[in-house]
């Protein structure tokens, strides 16, 4: 408490600041410098806010000190002073633009710059952006070469992080407008140019990672208004930077780099480009899933809420944006399907490589990335065509205002019929406009995949490289998505028209109305995916290849030191998908598919190897789990019924001791440690025989003690014969359960019970009931009476039960 009254000792920093002509280096040598900064020492802050001292602090970070003793220490201390987030220091730097201009000259140096300098530079700028976001945005905009210099050093992780911090300023009011400005500065085109296949691989990796980070930050920080000059807000995902990246011009440039046939590093460009495409597709899928969840929440609240207070339904603008968000990307991919299929058949890099399997031609990153791209497109197809929002995405919402639609729904019982009529008009209007959407582009890509035989090629690669599990996972995902999409779209019952409020619209009897356009569209989609299924089963000869692979695997296993082939696990999964498709949709296909499914080889595989594999996979890893009675459990905690005694069987034999109570352990004394060891052996033997004497003794004692503490009663209560009788019967049933291991309901009427045992237990309960302990007696008196009853009845006290001895002699 002394520091509250000014009695704390003066620090060395205070003493140093009182000296005339103190320098910043002298302060750097003081161990208490950072602690005094964190405690907001007023003299120290006043000293550090001087313009010449601030300039020295910033120069310490950007200018490398030749002295080895100061080279790392001084820049660290300078950055930590800013890291204390002292408002006066940040304000002093911002109010003097010349200091920031000097500080940013670090980026004028040629690449690469020292990683420590870059990290301290990024840290200080990040702190200034937190404290003075608006001023920092203005400063960055005022520098003509700021973005160009950042891109020069974007290979440095700290500088790339600084770029992301600048983009993140869009989410706060002071930073709005920075993203359109970055777009005007050519940020995205400059990064895309770095994917040129004539550049080195490191440049490709840096540019791709930066673009991925921009995509991630843009989708996380979607501001309410990011357009300038009164333009409408971006209702889709991302921001103007991502929209520019997804534009047709950028897509054509990226795919041109990816498929260049002469450039030295075209493989690296292809890998980087595919990663970017996959990230854009996954973000789009995430947007659809978010809209689905939003609509589901709205429907749930509307059904459960008695008042007109519902959640937020995905707006028509949002649906329109999602309907065309990836049109340019998918359009360009569709144009390049033929070239990608050539890469699958003849990759640009076919050089032999030394592997653990010998010198072979590897799969290569080109073919693997191409398969991953097509797998992601097929995943998007499944998500899009099976989405509850499919009708809104394809046909749009009715032209009627949503508020009036909701009002008519809640007030008029015929709202669904009106909704159908309105929605029908909206669909017909959409059909007249013929606006291409994501679904149209996906259907076109599917047709091109069939024509180019891409899926049969991927299947051939699956069996050609039995040890490449990356490829196996991708091909399995492709097959599963094709089969599941067709299985879903072929069932018209999965599609029902919905209104803009998310509710299903039921058409009046005898009227097709809105169902016709939707069914027509789904029929076309189902036809496209049927051709994809035929491409896999007929052209790809999937069933025949599976049976051949099984024979090959059996041959390999039989060899000395033979092992299963690497694709056998995925082969089981693929066989399951084929079985599920055949079970649901076999009648949809012609004789060519039925002949493949009904062939002897396939049926033998299904009934033999596949069934054995699935039965083996269903078994618990550790086998059966033992129970406390020594019986084996066939499943988790379930006793094998074959090991249970038949109904009406006598209980397991037990040894009878004094008092007529059954005990599975002989009476022992506590005379020596040897006898204690004998006790342990006796207990183990008793448990092995199926008994549990100690548990029985303690259970009886606990029941008596519990009853004795009931208020206004004796041990079993004298006030109510009915209550006494009911409680006695409950305890009798509990004791019988302990003795026999069965309850009355499980053993039935045919179960026989030793009547002498019941008479003995009932007589003891009656004796206990006649011994009344006054409710007002002291606890010691209750315990004395209870101990006497325990001795008389041969029931062990808790202490005796825990020590393994019995009061029955």
Short mmCIF file of N, CA and C in Angstrom, two decimals, residues 417-546:
data_model
loop_
_atom_site.label_atom_id
_atom_site.label_comp_id
_atom_site.label_asym_id
_atom_site.label_seq_id
_atom_site.Cartn_x
_atom_site.Cartn_y
_atom_site.Cartn_z
N UNK A 417 -52.55 -21.76 -52.22
CA UNK A 417 -52.99 -21.75 -53.60
C UNK A 417 -52.58 -20.47 -54.31
N UNK A 418 -52.70 -19.35 -53.59
CA UNK A 418 -52.27 -18.08 -54.18
C UNK A 418 -50.77 -18.07 -54.40
N UNK A 419 -50.04 -18.66 -53.44
CA UNK A 419 -48.59 -18.71 -53.59
C UNK A 419 -48.18 -19.52 -54.79
N UNK A 420 -48.90 -20.64 -55.03
CA UNK A 420 -48.60 -21.44 -56.21
C UNK A 420 -48.82 -20.66 -57.49
N UNK A 421 -49.91 -19.94 -57.54
CA UNK A 421 -50.21 -19.17 -58.74
C UNK A 421 -49.16 -18.10 -58.97
N UNK A 422 -48.78 -17.41 -57.88
CA UNK A 422 -47.78 -16.35 -58.01
C UNK A 422 -46.42 -16.92 -58.38
N UNK A 423 -46.06 -18.03 -57.73
CA UNK A 423 -44.76 -18.63 -58.00
C UNK A 423 -44.70 -19.18 -59.41
N UNK A 424 -45.83 -19.67 -59.90
CA UNK A 424 -45.86 -20.17 -61.27
C UNK A 424 -45.56 -19.05 -62.26
N UNK A 425 -46.16 -17.90 -61.99
CA UNK A 425 -45.89 -16.74 -62.85
C UNK A 425 -44.42 -16.37 -62.81
N UNK A 426 -43.83 -16.42 -61.58
CA UNK A 426 -42.42 -16.08 -61.46
C UNK A 426 -41.54 -17.06 -62.20
N UNK A 427 -41.86 -18.34 -62.14
CA UNK A 427 -41.06 -19.34 -62.84
C UNK A 427 -41.16 -19.17 -64.34
N UNK A 428 -42.39 -18.96 -64.82
CA UNK A 428 -42.54 -18.76 -66.25
C UNK A 428 -41.77 -17.54 -66.72
N UNK A 429 -41.75 -16.49 -65.88
CA UNK A 429 -40.97 -15.31 -66.24
C UNK A 429 -39.49 -15.62 -66.33
N UNK A 430 -39.00 -16.44 -65.38
CA UNK A 430 -37.59 -16.82 -65.41
C UNK A 430 -37.28 -17.65 -66.65
N UNK A 431 -38.20 -18.51 -67.04
CA UNK A 431 -37.96 -19.34 -68.22
C UNK A 431 -37.89 -18.47 -69.47
N UNK A 432 -38.72 -17.44 -69.54
CA UNK A 432 -38.68 -16.56 -70.70
C UNK A 432 -37.37 -15.80 -70.77
N UNK A 433 -36.85 -15.38 -69.60
CA UNK A 433 -35.60 -14.64 -69.60
C UNK A 433 -34.42 -15.53 -69.96
N UNK A 434 -34.48 -16.85 -69.60
CA UNK A 434 -33.41 -17.80 -69.89
C UNK A 434 -32.06 -17.31 -69.38
N UNK A 435 -32.04 -16.93 -68.13
CA UNK A 435 -30.80 -16.49 -67.50
C UNK A 435 -30.00 -17.72 -67.10
N UNK A 436 -28.79 -17.84 -67.60
CA UNK A 436 -27.96 -19.00 -67.24
C UNK A 436 -27.53 -18.86 -65.79
N UNK A 437 -27.55 -19.98 -65.09
CA UNK A 437 -27.16 -19.99 -63.70
C UNK A 437 -26.13 -21.07 -63.46
N UNK A 438 -25.75 -21.24 -62.21
CA UNK A 438 -24.72 -22.23 -61.87
C UNK A 438 -25.17 -23.63 -62.26
N UNK A 439 -26.47 -23.93 -62.09
CA UNK A 439 -26.95 -25.25 -62.46
C UNK A 439 -26.79 -25.55 -63.94
N UNK A 440 -27.03 -24.56 -64.79
CA UNK A 440 -26.84 -24.76 -66.23
C UNK A 440 -25.38 -25.04 -66.56
N UNK A 441 -24.47 -24.31 -65.94
CA UNK A 441 -23.04 -24.53 -66.20
C UNK A 441 -22.59 -25.90 -65.70
N UNK A 442 -23.12 -26.32 -64.56
CA UNK A 442 -22.76 -27.63 -64.03
C UNK A 442 -23.27 -28.75 -64.93
N UNK A 443 -24.48 -28.60 -65.46
CA UNK A 443 -25.01 -29.61 -66.37
C UNK A 443 -24.17 -29.71 -67.63
N UNK A 444 -23.73 -28.56 -68.13
CA UNK A 444 -22.87 -28.57 -69.32
C UNK A 444 -21.55 -29.26 -69.04
N UNK A 445 -20.95 -28.99 -67.88
CA UNK A 445 -19.69 -29.64 -67.53
C UNK A 445 -19.88 -31.15 -67.43
N UNK A 446 -21.02 -31.59 -66.89
CA UNK A 446 -21.28 -33.03 -66.78
C UNK A 446 -21.35 -33.68 -68.16
N UNK A 447 -22.02 -33.01 -69.10
CA UNK A 447 -22.07 -33.53 -70.46
C UNK A 447 -20.67 -33.64 -71.06
N UNK A 448 -19.84 -32.64 -70.81
CA UNK A 448 -18.48 -32.67 -71.35
C UNK A 448 -17.64 -33.76 -70.68
N UNK A 449 -17.88 -34.01 -69.40
CA UNK A 449 -17.16 -35.09 -68.73
C UNK A 449 -17.50 -36.44 -69.35
N UNK A 450 -18.77 -36.61 -69.76
CA UNK A 450 -19.16 -37.86 -70.41
C UNK A 450 -18.51 -37.97 -71.78
N UNK A 451 -18.53 -36.89 -72.54
CA UNK A 451 -17.95 -36.92 -73.88
C UNK A 451 -16.44 -37.16 -73.84
N UNK A 452 -15.76 -36.55 -72.87
CA UNK A 452 -14.30 -36.69 -72.79
C UNK A 452 -13.86 -37.95 -72.04
N UNK A 453 -14.82 -38.71 -71.50
CA UNK A 453 -14.53 -39.95 -70.78
C UNK A 453 -13.56 -39.70 -69.62
N UNK A 454 -13.81 -38.64 -68.88
CA UNK A 454 -12.93 -38.29 -67.77
C UNK A 454 -13.05 -39.30 -66.63
N UNK A 455 -14.27 -39.70 -66.30
CA UNK A 455 -14.44 -40.62 -65.18
C UNK A 455 -13.85 -41.99 -65.45
N UNK A 456 -14.01 -42.58 -66.64
CA UNK A 456 -13.29 -43.83 -66.91
C UNK A 456 -11.77 -43.69 -66.80
N UNK A 457 -11.23 -42.54 -67.21
CA UNK A 457 -9.78 -42.33 -67.06
C UNK A 457 -9.38 -42.29 -65.59
N UNK A 458 -10.18 -41.62 -64.78
CA UNK A 458 -9.86 -41.57 -63.35
C UNK A 458 -9.94 -42.95 -62.72
N UNK A 459 -10.91 -43.77 -63.16
CA UNK A 459 -11.00 -45.14 -62.67
C UNK A 459 -9.77 -45.95 -63.06
N UNK A 460 -9.32 -45.77 -64.29
CA UNK A 460 -8.12 -46.49 -64.72
C UNK A 460 -6.91 -46.11 -63.88
N UNK A 461 -6.78 -44.83 -63.54
CA UNK A 461 -5.68 -44.40 -62.67
C UNK A 461 -5.82 -44.99 -61.28
N UNK A 462 -7.04 -45.13 -60.80
CA UNK A 462 -7.28 -45.71 -59.47
C UNK A 462 -6.66 -47.10 -59.37
N UNK A 463 -6.88 -47.94 -60.37
CA UNK A 463 -6.37 -49.31 -60.32
C UNK A 463 -4.91 -49.40 -60.80
N UNK A 464 -4.47 -48.38 -61.53
CA UNK A 464 -3.09 -48.40 -62.01
C UNK A 464 -2.10 -48.08 -60.89
N UNK A 465 -2.52 -47.29 -59.92
CA UNK A 465 -1.65 -46.89 -58.82
C UNK A 465 -2.26 -47.37 -57.49
N UNK A 466 -1.99 -48.64 -57.15
CA UNK A 466 -2.67 -49.22 -55.97
C UNK A 466 -2.19 -48.67 -54.64
N UNK A 467 -1.12 -47.88 -54.62
CA UNK A 467 -0.59 -47.41 -53.34
C UNK A 467 -0.72 -45.90 -53.15
N UNK A 468 -1.43 -45.24 -54.03
CA UNK A 468 -1.62 -43.79 -53.91
C UNK A 468 -2.98 -43.52 -53.28
N UNK A 469 -3.02 -43.45 -51.95
CA UNK A 469 -4.29 -43.27 -51.27
C UNK A 469 -4.88 -41.89 -51.46
N UNK A 470 -4.06 -40.89 -51.80
CA UNK A 470 -4.62 -39.58 -52.12
C UNK A 470 -5.55 -39.69 -53.34
N UNK A 471 -5.08 -40.40 -54.35
CA UNK A 471 -5.90 -40.61 -55.54
C UNK A 471 -7.12 -41.46 -55.23
N UNK A 472 -6.95 -42.47 -54.43
CA UNK A 472 -8.07 -43.36 -54.10
C UNK A 472 -9.20 -42.58 -53.42
N UNK A 473 -8.86 -41.72 -52.49
CA UNK A 473 -9.89 -40.93 -51.79
C UNK A 473 -10.63 -40.02 -52.76
N UNK A 474 -9.90 -39.42 -53.68
CA UNK A 474 -10.52 -38.49 -54.64
C UNK A 474 -11.46 -39.24 -55.58
N UNK A 475 -11.02 -40.37 -56.12
CA UNK A 475 -11.85 -41.13 -57.07
C UNK A 475 -13.08 -41.68 -56.36
N UNK A 476 -12.91 -42.18 -55.15
CA UNK A 476 -14.08 -42.66 -54.40
C UNK A 476 -15.10 -41.53 -54.19
N UNK A 477 -14.62 -40.35 -53.87
CA UNK A 477 -15.52 -39.21 -53.67
C UNK A 477 -16.25 -38.87 -54.97
N UNK A 478 -15.58 -38.96 -56.09
CA UNK A 478 -16.23 -38.68 -57.38
C UNK A 478 -17.35 -39.68 -57.64
N UNK A 479 -17.07 -40.96 -57.45
CA UNK A 479 -18.07 -41.99 -57.72
C UNK A 479 -19.26 -41.84 -56.78
N UNK A 480 -18.97 -41.62 -55.50
CA UNK A 480 -20.06 -41.49 -54.52
C UNK A 480 -20.95 -40.30 -54.84
N UNK A 481 -20.37 -39.18 -55.22
CA UNK A 481 -21.18 -37.99 -55.50
C UNK A 481 -22.02 -38.19 -56.76
N UNK A 482 -21.49 -38.84 -57.77
CA UNK A 482 -22.28 -39.09 -58.98
C UNK A 482 -23.45 -40.00 -58.67
N UNK A 483 -23.20 -41.09 -57.98
CA UNK A 483 -24.27 -42.04 -57.67
C UNK A 483 -25.33 -41.39 -56.77
N UNK A 484 -24.90 -40.67 -55.75
CA UNK A 484 -25.85 -40.05 -54.82
C UNK A 484 -26.67 -38.96 -55.49
N UNK A 485 -26.04 -38.20 -56.38
CA UNK A 485 -26.78 -37.14 -57.08
C UNK A 485 -27.85 -37.74 -57.98
N UNK A 486 -27.49 -38.79 -58.71
CA UNK A 486 -28.50 -39.41 -59.57
C UNK A 486 -29.60 -40.06 -58.73
N UNK A 487 -29.23 -40.73 -57.65
CA UNK A 487 -30.23 -41.36 -56.80
C UNK A 487 -31.21 -40.33 -56.25
N UNK A 488 -30.74 -39.14 -55.96
CA UNK A 488 -31.62 -38.10 -55.43
C UNK A 488 -32.47 -37.46 -56.51
N UNK A 489 -31.85 -37.09 -57.62
CA UNK A 489 -32.59 -36.37 -58.66
C UNK A 489 -33.56 -37.26 -59.41
N UNK A 490 -33.36 -38.58 -59.39
CA UNK A 490 -34.27 -39.48 -60.11
C UNK A 490 -35.57 -39.69 -59.38
N UNK A 491 -35.66 -39.27 -58.11
CA UNK A 491 -36.88 -39.42 -57.33
C UNK A 491 -37.59 -38.08 -57.27
N UNK A 492 -38.69 -37.96 -57.99
CA UNK A 492 -39.39 -36.67 -58.06
C UNK A 492 -40.01 -36.29 -56.72
N UNK A 493 -40.18 -37.27 -55.82
CA UNK A 493 -40.78 -36.95 -54.53
C UNK A 493 -39.87 -36.09 -53.68
N UNK A 494 -38.60 -36.00 -54.04
CA UNK A 494 -37.67 -35.17 -53.28
C UNK A 494 -37.83 -33.69 -53.59
N UNK A 495 -38.65 -33.36 -54.57
CA UNK A 495 -38.75 -31.97 -55.00
C UNK A 495 -40.19 -31.50 -54.85
N UNK A 496 -40.36 -30.45 -54.15
CA UNK A 496 -41.67 -29.83 -53.98
C UNK A 496 -41.47 -28.33 -54.05
N UNK A 497 -42.38 -27.60 -54.66
CA UNK A 497 -42.22 -26.15 -54.77
C UNK A 497 -42.31 -25.48 -53.41
N UNK A 498 -41.53 -24.46 -53.23
CA UNK A 498 -41.55 -23.69 -51.99
C UNK A 498 -41.69 -22.22 -52.34
N UNK A 499 -42.32 -21.50 -51.44
CA UNK A 499 -42.48 -20.07 -51.61
C UNK A 499 -41.30 -19.31 -51.07
N UNK A 500 -41.26 -18.00 -51.22
CA UNK A 500 -40.14 -17.21 -50.72
C UNK A 500 -40.02 -17.24 -49.21
N UNK A 501 -41.11 -17.63 -48.50
CA UNK A 501 -41.03 -17.73 -47.05
C UNK A 501 -40.44 -19.05 -46.61
N UNK A 502 -40.07 -19.92 -47.56
CA UNK A 502 -39.46 -21.18 -47.21
C UNK A 502 -40.44 -22.31 -47.00
N UNK A 503 -41.73 -22.07 -47.08
CA UNK A 503 -42.73 -23.10 -46.85
C UNK A 503 -43.04 -23.84 -48.13
N UNK A 504 -43.30 -25.14 -47.99
CA UNK A 504 -43.67 -25.94 -49.14
C UNK A 504 -45.08 -25.59 -49.59
N UNK A 505 -45.21 -25.46 -50.90
CA UNK A 505 -46.51 -25.11 -51.46
C UNK A 505 -47.15 -26.37 -52.03
N UNK A 506 -48.34 -26.69 -51.57
CA UNK A 506 -49.06 -27.88 -52.02
C UNK A 506 -50.07 -27.46 -53.09
N UNK A 507 -49.96 -27.98 -54.30
CA UNK A 507 -50.86 -27.53 -55.36
C UNK A 507 -52.26 -28.08 -55.13
N UNK A 508 -53.26 -27.39 -55.61
CA UNK A 508 -54.63 -27.91 -55.51
C UNK A 508 -54.77 -29.22 -56.28
N UNK A 509 -55.72 -30.02 -55.88
CA UNK A 509 -55.92 -31.33 -56.50
C UNK A 509 -56.25 -31.17 -57.98
N UNK A 510 -55.61 -31.99 -58.79
CA UNK A 510 -55.88 -31.99 -60.21
C UNK A 510 -55.15 -30.92 -60.98
N UNK A 511 -54.29 -30.12 -60.34
CA UNK A 511 -53.56 -29.07 -61.03
C UNK A 511 -52.07 -29.34 -60.90
N UNK A 512 -51.38 -29.29 -62.02
CA UNK A 512 -49.93 -29.45 -61.97
C UNK A 512 -49.27 -28.14 -61.62
N UNK A 513 -49.72 -27.06 -62.23
CA UNK A 513 -49.24 -25.72 -61.90
C UNK A 513 -47.73 -25.62 -61.93
N UNK A 514 -47.16 -25.28 -60.75
CA UNK A 514 -45.74 -24.99 -60.64
C UNK A 514 -44.85 -26.22 -60.76
N UNK A 515 -45.44 -27.43 -60.61
CA UNK A 515 -44.62 -28.63 -60.61
C UNK A 515 -44.02 -28.90 -61.98
N UNK A 516 -44.68 -28.46 -63.02
CA UNK A 516 -44.20 -28.78 -64.36
C UNK A 516 -42.81 -28.24 -64.66
N UNK A 517 -42.51 -26.97 -64.42
CA UNK A 517 -41.15 -26.48 -64.69
C UNK A 517 -40.10 -27.15 -63.82
N UNK A 518 -40.42 -27.38 -62.56
CA UNK A 518 -39.45 -28.00 -61.67
C UNK A 518 -39.19 -29.44 -62.07
N UNK A 519 -40.25 -30.19 -62.35
CA UNK A 519 -40.06 -31.58 -62.75
C UNK A 519 -39.32 -31.67 -64.08
N UNK A 520 -39.61 -30.74 -64.97
CA UNK A 520 -38.90 -30.74 -66.26
C UNK A 520 -37.41 -30.50 -66.07
N UNK A 521 -37.10 -29.54 -65.20
CA UNK A 521 -35.69 -29.25 -64.94
C UNK A 521 -35.00 -30.45 -64.29
N UNK A 522 -35.65 -31.06 -63.31
CA UNK A 522 -35.03 -32.18 -62.62
C UNK A 522 -34.92 -33.40 -63.52
N UNK A 523 -35.84 -33.54 -64.44
CA UNK A 523 -35.74 -34.64 -65.40
C UNK A 523 -34.50 -34.47 -66.27
N UNK A 524 -34.24 -33.24 -66.70
CA UNK A 524 -33.03 -32.99 -67.49
C UNK A 524 -31.77 -33.27 -66.68
N UNK A 525 -31.76 -32.79 -65.44
CA UNK A 525 -30.59 -33.02 -64.58
C UNK A 525 -30.38 -34.50 -64.34
N UNK A 526 -31.47 -35.22 -64.07
CA UNK A 526 -31.37 -36.65 -63.84
C UNK A 526 -30.84 -37.38 -65.07
N UNK A 527 -31.25 -36.93 -66.25
CA UNK A 527 -30.74 -37.55 -67.47
C UNK A 527 -29.24 -37.34 -67.63
N UNK A 528 -28.76 -36.16 -67.27
CA UNK A 528 -27.32 -35.89 -67.36
C UNK A 528 -26.54 -36.82 -66.43
N UNK A 529 -27.01 -36.94 -65.20
CA UNK A 529 -26.29 -37.77 -64.24
C UNK A 529 -26.47 -39.26 -64.54
N UNK A 530 -27.53 -39.63 -65.21
CA UNK A 530 -27.66 -41.02 -65.64
C UNK A 530 -26.56 -41.37 -66.63
N UNK A 531 -26.26 -40.43 -67.51
CA UNK A 531 -25.17 -40.66 -68.46
C UNK A 531 -23.83 -40.74 -67.74
N UNK A 532 -23.67 -39.95 -66.66
CA UNK A 532 -22.44 -40.07 -65.87
C UNK A 532 -22.34 -41.44 -65.20
N UNK A 533 -23.46 -41.94 -64.70
CA UNK A 533 -23.46 -43.26 -64.08
C UNK A 533 -23.11 -44.33 -65.10
N UNK A 534 -23.68 -44.24 -66.29
CA UNK A 534 -23.36 -45.20 -67.35
C UNK A 534 -21.90 -45.10 -67.75
N UNK A 535 -21.37 -43.88 -67.72
CA UNK A 535 -19.95 -43.71 -68.06
C UNK A 535 -19.07 -44.46 -67.07
N UNK A 536 -19.48 -44.49 -65.81
CA UNK A 536 -18.68 -45.18 -64.79
C UNK A 536 -18.88 -46.69 -64.88
N UNK A 537 -20.14 -47.12 -64.97
CA UNK A 537 -20.42 -48.56 -64.90
C UNK A 537 -20.12 -49.28 -66.21
N UNK A 538 -20.50 -48.68 -67.33
CA UNK A 538 -20.37 -49.37 -68.62
C UNK A 538 -19.01 -49.07 -69.27
N UNK A 539 -18.73 -47.76 -69.50
CA UNK A 539 -17.46 -47.43 -70.15
C UNK A 539 -16.28 -47.69 -69.22
N UNK A 540 -16.45 -47.37 -67.93
CA UNK A 540 -15.37 -47.61 -66.99
C UNK A 540 -15.27 -49.04 -66.51
N UNK A 541 -16.29 -49.89 -66.78
CA UNK A 541 -16.29 -51.30 -66.40
C UNK A 541 -15.94 -51.45 -64.91
N UNK A 542 -16.67 -50.72 -64.10
CA UNK A 542 -16.34 -50.66 -62.68
C UNK A 542 -16.45 -52.01 -62.00
N UNK A 543 -17.55 -52.73 -62.22
CA UNK A 543 -17.74 -54.00 -61.52
C UNK A 543 -16.70 -55.03 -61.92
N UNK A 544 -16.37 -55.07 -63.19
CA UNK A 544 -15.35 -56.02 -63.64
C UNK A 544 -13.99 -55.67 -63.06
N UNK A 545 -13.68 -54.39 -62.97
CA UNK A 545 -12.39 -54.00 -62.41
C UNK A 545 -12.31 -54.28 -60.91
N UNK A 546 -13.45 -54.17 -60.23
CA UNK A 546 -13.44 -54.48 -58.80
C UNK A 546 -13.15 -55.96 -58.57
#
